[in-house]
């Protein structure tokens, strides 16, 4: 599978860090360091633009090291990059930690995973099929 990429940053192309890595890291492309105070959020530019084949999406996900060490998370949980999006990939970071967190140009702030997805046809019906679970959810089977 091929992904076209345009970049206006001076960094290397995104790359898989190890043979088994599922995602490529996304680097912050900022003119000067930016500091996120606790609970502050920011749309962080990456300087990359991609064209994903139809039937695929890219998911922007947090990096666990930043999460555990600094409380850095994504406000949108997982960012969805649509195959028809041609804008800059941006990362919606939030500092859930209790200390200021500084982002320097080139810092690896998140990762991006490429996923195949379905686009189902919706069939309007009066009733859904029976199951043992039925409408039970949200912990109804116990802890
Ligand atoms: O973390 C993210 C999430 C989204 N996007 C870009 C790519 C995506 O294709 C577009 C729209 O994202 P989404 O559909 O999640 O946002 P929306 O609020 O529904 O905006 P829209 O109405 O433009 O679809 O924004 C990012 O760069 N980073
Ligand atoms: Mg949308």
Tab-separated table of C-alpha atoms and ligand atoms in Angstrom:
chain	number	residue	atom	x	y	z
A	1	UNK	CA	0.000	0.000	0.000
A	2	UNK	CA	1.367	3.452	-0.916
A	3	UNK	CA	0.696	6.802	0.706
A	4	UNK	CA	1.604	9.996	-1.127
A	5	UNK	CA	3.192	12.604	1.082
A	6	UNK	CA	3.970	16.293	0.731
A	7	UNK	CA	5.985	17.909	3.462
A	8	UNK	CA	6.999	21.445	4.194
A	9	UNK	CA	9.113	20.532	7.212
A	10	UNK	CA	12.857	19.820	7.060
A	11	UNK	CA	12.560	16.419	8.784
A	12	UNK	CA	13.093	12.963	7.299
A	13	UNK	CA	10.082	11.129	5.900
A	14	UNK	CA	7.993	9.413	8.587
A	15	UNK	CA	9.532	6.012	9.270
A	16	UNK	CA	8.743	2.876	11.222
A	17	UNK	CA	11.151	2.868	14.191
A	18	UNK	CA	11.431	-0.926	14.414
A	19	UNK	CA	10.601	-3.873	12.187
A	20	UNK	CA	7.360	-4.530	14.037
A	21	UNK	CA	6.186	-0.965	14.682
A	22	UNK	CA	2.536	-0.470	13.774
A	23	UNK	CA	2.822	3.288	13.490
A	24	UNK	CA	5.151	6.043	12.375
A	25	UNK	CA	5.886	8.883	14.748
A	26	UNK	CA	4.631	12.374	13.986
A	27	UNK	CA	6.969	15.268	14.699
A	28	UNK	CA	5.935	18.727	15.821
A	29	UNK	CA	6.744	21.391	13.251
A	30	UNK	CA	6.845	24.615	15.253
A	31	UNK	CA	8.774	27.829	14.620
A	32	UNK	CA	9.670	28.118	18.290
A	33	UNK	CA	9.168	25.927	21.369
A	34	UNK	CA	5.633	25.982	22.767
A	35	UNK	CA	4.724	25.233	26.357
A	36	UNK	CA	1.491	23.587	27.419
A	37	UNK	CA	0.416	24.373	30.955
A	38	UNK	CA	-1.484	21.671	32.879
A	39	UNK	CA	-4.911	21.131	31.219
A	40	UNK	CA	-3.922	23.329	28.285
A	41	UNK	CA	-4.530	22.000	24.759
A	42	UNK	CA	-3.032	22.910	21.411
A	43	UNK	CA	-3.370	22.058	17.731
A	44	UNK	CA	0.201	21.109	16.891
A	45	UNK	CA	1.280	21.257	13.222
A	46	UNK	CA	3.405	18.496	11.702
A	47	UNK	CA	4.239	19.952	8.294
A	48	UNK	CA	3.027	16.837	6.505
A	49	UNK	CA	0.146	16.303	4.088
A	50	UNK	CA	-0.832	12.821	2.901
A	51	UNK	CA	-3.010	11.150	0.313
A	52	UNK	CA	-4.287	7.812	1.565
A	53	UNK	CA	-5.844	5.264	-0.817
A	54	UNK	CA	-9.638	4.997	-0.629
A	55	UNK	CA	-10.725	2.347	1.856
A	56	UNK	CA	-7.987	3.298	4.306
A	57	UNK	CA	-7.788	5.855	7.097
A	58	UNK	CA	-4.915	7.018	9.235
A	59	UNK	CA	-5.327	7.117	12.980
A	60	UNK	CA	-3.407	9.624	15.087
A	61	UNK	CA	-2.654	8.062	18.442
A	62	UNK	CA	-0.872	9.099	21.621
A	63	UNK	CA	2.629	7.917	22.476
A	64	UNK	CA	2.587	5.915	25.693
A	65	UNK	CA	5.923	7.266	26.937
A	66	UNK	CA	4.710	10.864	26.839
A	67	UNK	CA	1.420	9.765	28.392
A	68	UNK	CA	2.938	8.029	31.421
A	69	UNK	CA	5.869	10.417	31.958
A	70	UNK	CA	4.165	13.742	31.276
A	71	UNK	CA	0.396	13.146	31.042
A	72	UNK	CA	0.380	14.114	27.360
A	73	UNK	CA	-2.766	12.895	25.624
A	74	UNK	CA	-4.933	13.588	22.582
A	75	UNK	CA	-8.108	15.555	23.236
A	76	UNK	CA	-9.935	13.641	20.498
A	77	UNK	CA	-8.845	10.222	21.771
A	78	UNK	CA	-7.857	8.931	18.364
A	79	UNK	CA	-7.628	11.395	15.480
A	80	UNK	CA	-9.178	10.222	12.216
A	81	UNK	CA	-7.463	11.208	8.967
A	82	UNK	CA	-9.889	10.710	6.069
A	83	UNK	CA	-8.638	9.448	2.712
A	84	UNK	CA	-9.988	12.589	1.019
A	85	UNK	CA	-8.284	15.009	3.452
A	86	UNK	CA	-5.557	17.078	1.815
A	87	UNK	CA	-4.801	19.501	4.639
A	88	UNK	CA	-1.911	19.412	7.065
A	89	UNK	CA	-1.921	16.615	9.628
A	90	UNK	CA	-2.308	18.236	13.033
A	91	UNK	CA	-2.263	16.757	16.503
A	92	UNK	CA	-4.651	17.930	19.202
A	93	UNK	CA	-2.475	17.580	22.302
A	94	UNK	CA	-3.520	18.157	25.883
A	95	UNK	CA	-1.347	18.277	28.971
A	96	UNK	CA	-3.141	16.164	31.594
A	97	UNK	CA	-0.040	16.218	33.790
A	98	UNK	CA	0.646	18.605	36.663
A	99	UNK	CA	3.724	20.308	35.167
A	100	UNK	CA	4.331	22.533	32.163
A	101	UNK	CA	5.301	20.536	29.070
A	102	UNK	CA	7.445	22.092	26.345
A	103	UNK	CA	7.262	20.954	22.722
A	104	UNK	CA	10.357	21.643	20.633
A	105	UNK	CA	10.549	21.613	16.863
A	106	UNK	CA	10.999	18.009	15.728
A	107	UNK	CA	9.758	16.361	18.927
A	108	UNK	CA	7.902	13.103	18.283
A	109	UNK	CA	4.531	13.953	19.781
A	110	UNK	CA	2.183	11.243	18.494
A	111	UNK	CA	2.043	8.325	16.082
A	112	UNK	CA	0.018	7.481	13.004
A	113	UNK	CA	-1.328	4.035	12.113
A	114	UNK	CA	-2.881	3.098	8.761
A	115	UNK	CA	-6.050	1.025	8.867
A	116	UNK	CA	-8.428	-0.524	6.338
A	117	UNK	CA	-12.025	0.321	7.005
A	118	UNK	CA	-15.490	-0.577	5.733
A	119	UNK	CA	-18.106	1.831	4.424
A	120	UNK	CA	-21.332	-0.104	5.048
A	121	UNK	CA	-24.634	0.472	3.363
A	122	UNK	CA	-27.237	1.121	6.048
A	123	UNK	CA	-30.365	-1.020	5.801
A	124	UNK	CA	-33.298	0.491	7.698
A	125	UNK	CA	-35.269	-2.244	9.546
A	126	UNK	CA	-38.051	-2.368	12.191
A	127	UNK	CA	-36.240	-4.800	14.500
A	128	UNK	CA	-32.721	-6.143	15.070
A	129	UNK	CA	-31.830	-9.861	15.427
A	130	UNK	CA	-32.242	-11.571	18.862
A	131	UNK	CA	-29.199	-12.287	21.046
A	132	UNK	CA	-28.565	-13.553	24.608
A	133	UNK	CA	-27.041	-10.178	25.499
A	134	UNK	CA	-29.907	-8.197	24.074
A	135	UNK	CA	-29.671	-4.626	25.264
A	136	UNK	CA	-27.413	-5.498	28.237
A	137	UNK	CA	-24.186	-3.540	28.309
A	138	UNK	CA	-22.121	-1.106	30.335
A	139	UNK	CA	-20.992	-3.777	32.819
A	140	UNK	CA	-24.157	-5.893	32.949
A	141	UNK	CA	-22.056	-9.107	32.973
A	142	UNK	CA	-20.339	-7.926	36.180
A	143	UNK	CA	-16.888	-6.526	36.912
B	1	LIG	O1	-6.329	14.546	15.014
B	1	LIG	C1	-6.719	14.925	13.897
B	1	LIG	C2	-8.043	14.724	13.464
B	1	LIG	C3	-8.412	15.190	12.209
B	1	LIG	N1	-7.509	15.812	11.402
B	1	LIG	C4	-7.903	16.246	10.066
B	1	LIG	C5	-7.975	15.069	9.087
B	1	LIG	C6	-9.425	14.740	9.009
B	1	LIG	O2	-9.737	14.147	7.748
B	1	LIG	C7	-10.060	16.108	9.202
B	1	LIG	C8	-11.430	16.065	9.778
B	1	LIG	O3	-11.395	15.372	10.990
B	1	LIG	P1	-12.738	14.925	11.732
B	1	LIG	O4	-13.694	14.333	10.754
B	1	LIG	O5	-12.336	14.118	12.901
B	1	LIG	O6	-13.251	16.331	12.294
B	1	LIG	P2	-14.647	17.041	12.122
B	1	LIG	O7	-14.799	17.911	13.287
B	1	LIG	O8	-15.728	16.027	11.821
B	1	LIG	O9	-14.350	17.960	10.850
B	1	LIG	P3	-14.980	17.839	9.379
B	1	LIG	O10	-16.338	18.434	9.501
B	1	LIG	O11	-14.038	18.638	8.529
B	1	LIG	O12	-15.004	16.392	8.968
B	1	LIG	O13	-9.196	16.812	10.099
B	1	LIG	C9	-6.199	15.990	11.816
B	1	LIG	O14	-5.355	16.528	11.110
B	1	LIG	N2	-5.851	15.548	13.064
B	2	LIG	MG1	-15.687	14.715	10.100
